[in-house]
Short mmCIF file of C-alpha atoms in Angstrom, two decimals:
data_model
loop_
_atom_site.label_atom_id
_atom_site.label_comp_id
_atom_site.label_asym_id
_atom_site.label_seq_id
_atom_site.Cartn_x
_atom_site.Cartn_y
_atom_site.Cartn_z
CA MET A 223 29.88 5.85 23.37
CA ILE A 224 29.59 2.59 21.13
CA GLN A 225 30.69 2.93 17.21
CA GLY A 226 30.77 1.22 14.02
CA ARG A 227 30.02 -2.04 13.26
CA ALA A 228 28.99 -3.09 17.38
CA ALA A 229 26.76 0.14 16.79
CA VAL A 230 25.15 -1.51 13.99
CA ALA A 231 24.86 -4.63 15.50
CA ALA A 232 22.86 -3.28 18.67
CA ILE A 233 20.51 -1.33 16.38
CA GLY A 234 20.13 -4.53 14.28
CA ALA A 235 19.11 -6.47 17.82
CA ALA A 236 17.21 -3.81 18.87
CA VAL A 237 14.80 -4.15 15.57
CA PHE A 238 15.01 -7.76 16.05
CA VAL A 239 13.31 -7.72 19.72
CA ILE A 240 11.29 -5.31 18.39
CA GLY A 241 9.86 -7.33 15.78
CA THR A 242 9.69 -10.15 17.77
CA THR A 243 6.97 -9.03 20.18
CA THR A 244 4.60 -9.16 16.76
CA THR A 245 4.68 -12.88 16.63
CA LEU A 246 6.04 -14.18 19.69
CA PRO A 247 2.19 -15.13 21.32
CA MET A 248 0.78 -16.07 17.72
CA PRO A 249 0.54 -19.79 18.54
CA LEU A 250 -1.60 -18.84 21.91
CA PHE A 251 -4.20 -16.78 19.18
CA THR A 252 -6.44 -19.58 19.17
CA THR A 253 -6.13 -20.16 22.91
CA TYR A 254 -7.18 -16.45 23.90
CA ALA A 255 -9.96 -16.29 21.46
CA ALA A 256 -11.52 -20.12 23.08
CA ARG A 257 -10.99 -18.38 26.78
CA ASP A 258 -12.76 -15.06 26.18
CA GLY A 259 -15.39 -16.93 23.59
CA GLY A 260 -14.82 -14.42 21.09
CA GLY A 261 -14.60 -16.96 18.19
CA ALA A 262 -13.02 -15.92 14.80
CA GLY A 263 -14.52 -12.61 14.62
CA GLY A 264 -13.19 -11.40 18.28
CA LEU A 265 -9.83 -12.86 17.33
CA ALA A 266 -10.02 -11.17 14.06
CA LEU A 267 -10.78 -7.79 15.86
CA ALA A 268 -8.44 -7.96 18.26
CA PHE A 269 -5.19 -9.20 15.69
CA ILE A 270 -5.88 -6.10 13.07
CA ALA A 271 -5.80 -3.60 15.98
CA TYR A 272 -1.91 -3.94 14.85
CA ALA A 273 -2.60 -2.52 11.39
CA THR A 274 -5.33 -0.22 12.00
CA THR A 275 -2.54 1.41 14.68
CA LEU A 276 0.03 1.42 11.53
CA ILE A 277 -2.46 3.07 9.26
CA VAL A 278 -3.57 5.81 11.18
CA THR A 279 -0.42 6.79 12.80
CA ALA A 280 2.10 6.23 9.93
CA PRO A 281 1.80 9.92 8.74
CA LEU A 282 2.93 11.23 12.09
CA LEU A 283 5.46 8.28 13.02
CA GLY A 284 6.73 8.32 9.41
CA GLY A 285 9.17 11.38 9.66
CA LEU A 286 9.21 11.34 13.73
CA SER A 287 12.92 10.43 13.98
CA ASP A 288 13.72 13.56 11.37
CA ARG A 289 12.75 15.89 13.80
CA ILE A 290 13.33 14.35 17.30
CA GLY A 291 16.16 11.85 16.46
CA ARG A 292 16.74 7.87 15.71
CA ARG A 293 17.67 7.05 19.54
CA PRO A 294 14.72 8.42 21.40
CA CYS A 295 11.80 6.63 18.30
CA VAL A 296 14.49 3.42 19.00
CA LEU A 297 14.13 3.24 22.51
CA ALA A 298 10.73 3.99 22.76
CA ALA A 299 10.03 1.59 20.67
CA LEU A 300 11.74 -0.93 22.66
CA VAL A 301 9.57 -0.07 25.66
CA PHE A 302 6.42 -0.78 23.61
CA ALA A 303 7.40 -4.06 22.60
CA GLY A 304 8.24 -4.92 26.14
CA LEU A 305 4.94 -3.39 27.65
CA ALA A 306 3.00 -5.02 24.81
CA THR A 307 4.58 -8.39 26.23
CA VAL A 308 4.48 -7.68 29.86
CA ALA A 309 0.47 -7.08 29.07
CA LEU A 310 0.03 -10.57 27.69
CA ALA A 311 2.18 -11.85 30.08
CA LEU A 312 0.18 -10.46 33.13
CA ALA A 313 -3.59 -11.00 31.47
CA PRO A 314 -3.47 -13.23 28.68
CA GLY A 315 -6.66 -12.57 26.76
CA LEU A 316 -8.24 -10.82 23.70
CA ALA A 317 -8.38 -7.70 25.62
CA SER A 318 -5.09 -7.70 26.29
CA LEU A 319 -3.79 -8.72 22.71
CA ALA A 320 -5.57 -5.99 21.51
CA VAL A 321 -3.89 -3.72 23.75
CA ALA A 322 -0.61 -5.28 22.89
CA ARG A 323 -1.14 -4.90 19.12
CA VAL A 324 -1.52 -1.54 19.30
CA LEU A 325 1.83 -1.09 21.18
CA GLN A 326 3.13 -3.24 18.79
CA GLY A 327 1.77 -1.04 16.01
CA LEU A 328 3.27 2.25 17.68
CA ALA A 329 6.91 0.16 18.08
CA ILE A 330 7.32 -0.94 14.42
CA GLY A 331 5.48 2.35 13.19
CA LEU A 332 8.51 4.29 15.19
CA ILE A 333 11.27 2.31 13.90
CA ALA A 334 10.20 1.89 10.29
CA GLY A 335 11.69 5.14 9.15
CA GLY A 336 14.57 5.87 11.54
CA ALA A 337 16.30 2.54 12.25
CA THR A 338 17.80 1.98 9.06
CA ALA A 339 19.01 5.65 8.64
CA TRP A 340 20.53 5.62 11.72
CA ALA A 341 22.15 2.24 11.18
CA ALA A 342 23.66 3.91 8.06
CA ASP A 343 24.61 7.33 9.67
CA LEU A 344 26.65 5.29 12.52
CA ALA A 345 28.30 2.26 9.99
CA GLY A 346 30.66 4.74 8.31
CA GLY A 347 32.32 3.90 4.91
CA PRO A 348 31.06 3.74 1.38
CA GLU A 349 29.15 0.83 1.87
CA ALA A 350 27.50 2.21 4.66
CA GLY A 351 24.04 2.25 3.21
CA ARG A 352 24.43 -1.58 2.04
CA GLN A 353 25.45 -2.82 5.27
CA ALA A 354 23.00 -1.21 7.18
CA ALA A 355 20.22 -2.27 5.15
CA ARG A 356 21.46 -5.93 5.08
CA VAL A 357 21.56 -5.69 8.82
CA MET A 358 17.93 -4.41 9.01
CA ALA A 359 16.34 -6.62 6.36
CA LEU A 360 18.17 -9.86 8.25
CA ALA A 361 16.74 -8.43 11.67
CA THR A 362 13.27 -7.77 10.37
CA ALA A 363 12.72 -11.01 8.44
CA GLY A 364 14.50 -13.30 11.31
CA SER A 365 12.24 -11.66 13.93
CA PHE A 366 8.94 -12.29 12.36
CA GLY A 367 9.95 -16.04 11.91
CA PHE A 368 11.77 -16.20 15.29
CA GLY A 369 8.94 -15.40 17.58
CA GLY A 370 6.09 -17.62 16.97
CA LEU A 371 8.42 -20.65 16.50
CA ALA A 372 10.26 -19.90 19.70
CA THR A 373 7.16 -19.96 21.77
CA LEU A 374 5.72 -22.84 19.86
CA GLY A 375 8.42 -25.12 20.50
CA ALA A 376 8.37 -23.84 24.11
CA LEU A 377 4.79 -24.87 24.67
CA TRP A 378 5.74 -28.54 23.14
CA LEU A 379 8.74 -28.85 25.51
CA LEU A 380 7.56 -27.12 28.89
CA GLY A 381 3.84 -27.94 28.64
CA ASP A 382 1.32 -25.71 28.18
CA ALA A 383 1.37 -22.94 31.25
CA GLU A 384 1.35 -19.49 30.84
CA PRO A 385 2.89 -17.31 30.00
CA PRO A 386 5.50 -19.17 28.48
CA ILE A 387 9.27 -18.54 28.96
CA THR A 388 9.54 -16.50 26.09
CA PHE A 389 7.47 -13.92 27.20
CA TRP A 390 10.06 -13.27 30.09
CA LEU A 391 12.88 -13.92 27.90
CA HIS A 392 11.93 -11.36 25.64
CA ILE A 393 10.80 -8.99 28.52
CA ALA A 394 14.80 -9.32 30.12
CA ALA A 395 16.10 -8.81 26.38
CA VAL A 396 13.81 -5.33 26.20
CA ALA A 397 15.44 -4.29 29.55
CA LEU A 398 19.19 -5.43 28.29
CA LEU A 399 18.67 -3.53 24.93
CA VAL A 400 17.50 -0.08 26.67
CA PRO A 401 20.72 0.79 28.43
CA ILE A 402 22.92 -0.23 25.02
CA VAL A 403 20.75 1.84 22.57
CA ALA A 404 20.76 4.67 25.00
CA ARG A 405 24.58 4.93 24.81
CA LEU A 406 24.70 4.55 21.23
CA PRO A 407 25.45 8.23 19.38
CA ASP A 408 22.77 9.98 17.65
CA ARG A 409 23.81 12.08 14.82
CA ARG A 410 20.42 13.86 14.57
CA PRO A 411 19.51 15.73 11.74
CA THR A 412 19.75 19.51 11.56
CA GLY A 413 16.84 20.54 8.82
CA LEU A 414 13.27 20.54 10.13
CA VAL A 415 10.77 18.54 8.39
CA ALA A 416 7.18 18.45 8.15
CA TRP A 417 5.47 16.66 11.44
CA LEU A 418 3.30 14.68 8.29
CA ARG A 419 4.46 12.60 5.84
CA LEU A 420 1.82 11.38 3.86
CA PRO A 421 1.54 8.76 1.51
CA ALA A 422 1.68 8.82 -2.28
CA PHE A 423 0.07 6.75 -5.46
CA PRO A 424 2.67 7.73 -8.50
CA ARG A 425 1.09 7.06 -11.66
CA GLY A 426 1.14 3.46 -12.72
CA THR A 427 1.44 1.78 -9.25
CA VAL A 428 -2.14 1.33 -7.87
CA ALA A 429 -2.39 -2.44 -9.40
CA SER A 430 0.94 -3.37 -8.25
CA SER A 431 0.33 -1.54 -4.60
CA PHE A 432 -3.24 -3.19 -4.41
CA GLY A 433 -1.55 -6.66 -5.19
CA MET A 434 0.06 -5.85 -1.72
CA PHE A 435 -3.98 -5.64 -0.21
CA ALA A 436 -4.53 -9.35 -1.85
CA ALA A 437 -1.44 -10.41 -0.23
CA TRP A 438 -1.30 -9.11 3.03
CA GLY A 439 -5.73 -10.31 3.12
CA VAL A 440 -4.68 -13.71 2.50
CA THR A 441 -1.73 -13.80 5.25
CA GLY A 442 -3.94 -12.19 7.40
CA VAL A 443 -7.03 -14.89 6.97
CA ALA A 444 -4.36 -17.55 7.52
CA LEU A 445 -3.35 -16.05 10.67
CA THR A 446 -6.69 -15.44 12.43
CA SER A 447 -9.48 -17.90 10.94
CA VAL A 448 -7.21 -20.45 9.77
CA PRO A 449 -5.94 -21.23 13.31
CA SER A 450 -9.18 -20.60 14.85
CA THR A 451 -10.54 -23.23 12.46
CA LEU A 452 -8.36 -25.90 13.15
CA ALA A 453 -8.23 -24.79 16.90
CA ALA A 454 -12.00 -25.43 16.92
CA ALA A 455 -11.55 -29.30 15.00
CA GLY A 456 -8.96 -29.89 18.03
CA TYR A 457 -5.82 -29.23 16.51
CA PRO A 458 -4.57 -25.99 18.43
CA ARG A 459 -1.21 -26.12 17.21
CA LEU A 460 -1.58 -27.30 13.70
CA GLY A 461 -2.21 -23.65 12.50
CA PRO A 462 0.50 -21.58 14.32
CA LEU A 463 3.09 -24.23 12.72
CA ALA A 464 1.67 -23.91 9.14
CA LEU A 465 2.46 -20.11 10.01
CA CYS A 466 5.57 -20.12 11.10
CA PHE A 467 6.91 -22.25 8.10
CA MET A 468 4.95 -19.78 6.36
CA ILE A 469 6.66 -16.82 7.67
CA LEU A 470 10.11 -18.28 7.23
CA VAL A 471 9.69 -19.64 3.80
CA GLY A 472 8.55 -16.05 2.86
CA THR A 473 11.37 -14.36 3.96
CA ALA A 474 13.61 -16.78 2.39
CA ALA A 475 12.25 -16.12 -0.77
CA GLN A 476 12.52 -12.53 -0.04
CA GLN A 477 16.01 -12.58 0.42
CA VAL A 478 16.98 -14.70 -2.71
CA MET A 479 14.34 -12.90 -5.11
CA GLY A 480 16.50 -12.21 -8.52
CA ARG A 481 16.33 -8.96 -10.49
CA LEU A 482 13.20 -9.38 -12.16
CA PRO A 483 11.14 -6.72 -13.48
CA ALA A 484 8.30 -5.31 -10.88
CA GLN A 485 5.93 -5.90 -13.36
CA ARG A 486 6.98 -9.30 -13.77
CA LEU A 487 7.35 -10.33 -9.95
CA SER A 488 3.23 -9.10 -9.35
CA LEU A 489 1.90 -11.08 -12.10
CA ILE A 490 3.98 -14.17 -11.32
CA GLY A 491 3.01 -13.17 -7.75
CA LEU A 492 -0.76 -13.29 -7.98
CA PRO A 493 -1.43 -17.04 -9.52
CA VAL A 494 0.63 -18.19 -6.72
CA LEU A 495 -1.09 -16.33 -3.99
CA LEU A 496 -4.16 -17.63 -5.14
CA LEU A 497 -3.08 -21.36 -5.48
CA GLY A 498 -1.12 -20.99 -2.38
CA ALA A 499 -4.53 -19.65 -0.59
CA ALA A 500 -6.56 -22.66 -2.03
CA LEU A 501 -4.08 -25.11 -0.70
CA VAL A 502 -4.29 -23.42 2.60
CA ILE A 503 -8.06 -23.41 2.54
CA LEU A 504 -8.28 -26.91 1.68
CA GLY A 505 -5.63 -28.19 4.13
CA THR A 506 -7.90 -26.04 6.92
CA LEU A 507 -11.14 -27.68 6.05
CA HIS A 508 -9.47 -31.31 5.53
CA ILE A 509 -7.07 -31.22 8.56
CA SER A 510 -4.48 -31.96 6.36
CA LEU A 511 -0.59 -30.71 7.57
CA PRO A 512 1.03 -31.62 3.75
CA LEU A 513 -1.84 -29.30 2.16
CA LEU A 514 -1.10 -26.96 5.05
CA LEU A 515 2.70 -26.40 4.44
CA ALA A 516 2.52 -26.80 0.82
CA GLY A 517 -0.21 -23.66 0.69
CA GLY A 518 1.91 -21.74 3.18
CA ALA A 519 5.02 -22.17 1.10
CA LEU A 520 3.21 -20.76 -1.58
CA VAL A 521 1.59 -17.81 0.26
CA GLY A 522 4.74 -17.05 2.08
CA SER A 523 7.01 -16.39 -1.27
CA ALA A 524 3.98 -14.54 -3.38
CA ALA A 525 3.50 -12.41 -0.37
CA TYR A 526 6.54 -11.78 1.19
CA GLY A 527 8.51 -12.09 -2.37
CA PHE A 528 7.08 -11.87 -5.58
CA LEU A 529 4.56 -9.35 -4.70
CA PHE A 530 6.12 -7.62 -1.68
CA ILE A 531 9.03 -6.68 -3.93
CA GLY A 532 7.46 -6.07 -6.69
CA ALA A 533 5.27 -3.03 -5.14
CA LEU A 534 8.08 -1.55 -3.59
CA ALA A 535 10.42 -1.72 -6.74
CA ALA A 536 7.23 0.15 -8.90
CA ALA A 537 6.82 2.55 -6.55
CA SER A 538 10.55 3.39 -6.19
CA GLU A 539 11.11 3.09 -10.15
CA ALA A 540 7.70 5.53 -10.39
CA ALA A 541 9.04 8.11 -7.95
CA ALA A 542 12.19 10.28 -7.41
CA GLY A 543 14.16 11.91 -4.17
CA GLU A 544 12.11 12.05 -1.22
CA ASP A 545 8.62 10.88 -3.14
CA ARG A 546 10.19 7.65 -2.98
CA ALA A 547 9.46 7.71 0.84
CA ARG A 548 6.12 8.61 0.34
CA ALA A 549 5.32 6.15 -2.06
CA ALA A 550 6.64 3.18 -0.20
CA ALA A 551 4.39 4.56 2.81
CA GLY A 552 1.71 4.25 0.11
CA VAL A 553 2.29 0.35 -0.40
CA PHE A 554 2.58 -0.05 2.96
CA LEU A 555 -1.09 1.68 3.84
CA VAL A 556 -2.32 -0.55 1.36
CA ALA A 557 -0.91 -3.54 2.34
CA HIS A 558 -2.02 -2.89 6.45
CA ALA A 559 -5.56 -2.18 4.92
CA GLY A 560 -5.58 -5.57 3.81
CA PHE A 561 -4.58 -6.71 7.17
CA CYS A 562 -7.50 -5.12 8.28
CA ILE A 563 -10.16 -5.95 6.07
CA PRO A 564 -10.33 -9.44 4.55
CA PRO A 565 -9.31 -10.93 8.09
CA LEU A 566 -12.48 -8.97 9.75
CA LEU A 567 -14.77 -10.00 7.30
CA THR A 568 -13.46 -13.34 6.77
CA GLY A 569 -13.91 -14.01 10.85
CA LEU A 570 -17.19 -12.73 11.26
CA ALA A 571 -18.12 -14.80 8.31
CA VAL A 572 -17.09 -18.14 9.89
CA ASP A 573 -18.90 -17.16 12.97
CA ALA A 574 -21.71 -16.65 11.09
CA PHE A 575 -21.94 -19.03 8.01
CA GLY A 576 -19.53 -21.64 9.20
CA ALA A 577 -15.64 -22.52 7.97
CA SER A 578 -16.47 -23.50 4.39
CA ALA A 579 -18.92 -20.94 3.19
CA ALA A 580 -16.69 -17.86 4.94
CA PHE A 581 -13.27 -19.50 3.27
CA GLY A 582 -15.04 -20.17 -0.23
CA GLY A 583 -16.52 -16.71 -0.52
CA PHE A 584 -13.08 -15.11 1.08
CA TRP A 585 -11.17 -17.33 -2.22
CA ALA A 586 -13.62 -15.97 -4.95
CA ALA A 587 -13.19 -12.37 -3.98
CA MET A 588 -9.77 -12.68 -3.68
CA ALA A 589 -9.79 -14.46 -6.73
CA VAL A 590 -11.76 -11.76 -8.89
CA LEU A 591 -9.66 -8.94 -7.59
CA CYS A 592 -6.35 -10.92 -8.58
CA ALA A 593 -7.53 -11.11 -12.18
CA ALA A 594 -8.71 -7.81 -12.02
CA LEU A 595 -5.31 -6.51 -11.07
CA ALA A 596 -3.58 -9.49 -13.60
CA ALA A 597 -5.77 -7.61 -15.95
CA VAL A 598 -4.17 -3.85 -15.42
CA LEU A 599 -0.56 -4.64 -15.47
CA LEU A 600 -0.94 -6.49 -18.54
CA ARG A 601 -2.43 -3.60 -20.36
CA ARG A 602 0.40 -1.65 -19.19
CA PRO A 603 3.87 -1.42 -21.30
CA ARG A 604 6.52 -3.04 -19.91
#
């Protein structure tokens, strides 16, 4: 059996490979949409299958590792991640993208609750929890930034042939990790827990939670309608480049964020998010890489840094004991709703009314929402 730091590293590698599958095909989203004639709305519909799957399955998957063990959940997540890449490698298109996004949602849902706990169980020592959290945070953040950049680099260096070599490398990594993870000891909890773990919204956390609705609404639109619009204008690689930069800056901001109070984090994040969204929209409409990169940096910092940490901190501070997990689940439920609704509505609006009108309406709606959330946060005592 693999023990100690080697076991924690193996779990971190599994989380990295599972997370990578969610952004690995990102540079090809617009190619799939153009090939199948789905437009921005069709791409958004296929894209949000991931978040929809997480929303529907979260109450069941959240506590599954406490009932059946950590190892079966991580192994199943690896298999789902590999199958998602296989689907896109064998039959690239919007239909396969929708199937892949469902499999990716299941994979992330399976590791969300148990991977860090398993790593902490196997790390040992007084710093086990902190060590496991650091490794899992690095693996998760690194995977989201790595997948899209790897495929984008492969397409630039090796040409546009599909599937890109990164898909086969990802499948090989899954095949390598499955037997390694299967050899890890699983100190399964002995107590029974409820099958369903419903999310909760402690008093005073609704405004910060809905800050994540706005944050992931903007990132969802940036991942769907922005690349579609740029591809239609003849710049299919510009969108993925800006998105990879957004994710990398956002994850970096998440790692260096100071110990600001939760309320202040959310209040700072809301205007930064709006400014970043405005720059991304202007950069998209005027085909300006500097504006896209500047806007992506602000959106990434606000969404993955200020608002994400602010929402989780507020939930953690307002809840106690086991309720903290349910409060965190409430944050993720609202966030994934933001990942679904604004991208779909904006994508349909781009197809129906054009990019300028759709993006203008989207930004106006986000401005109203952010202003209302800021007003609620300012009324609460600090």
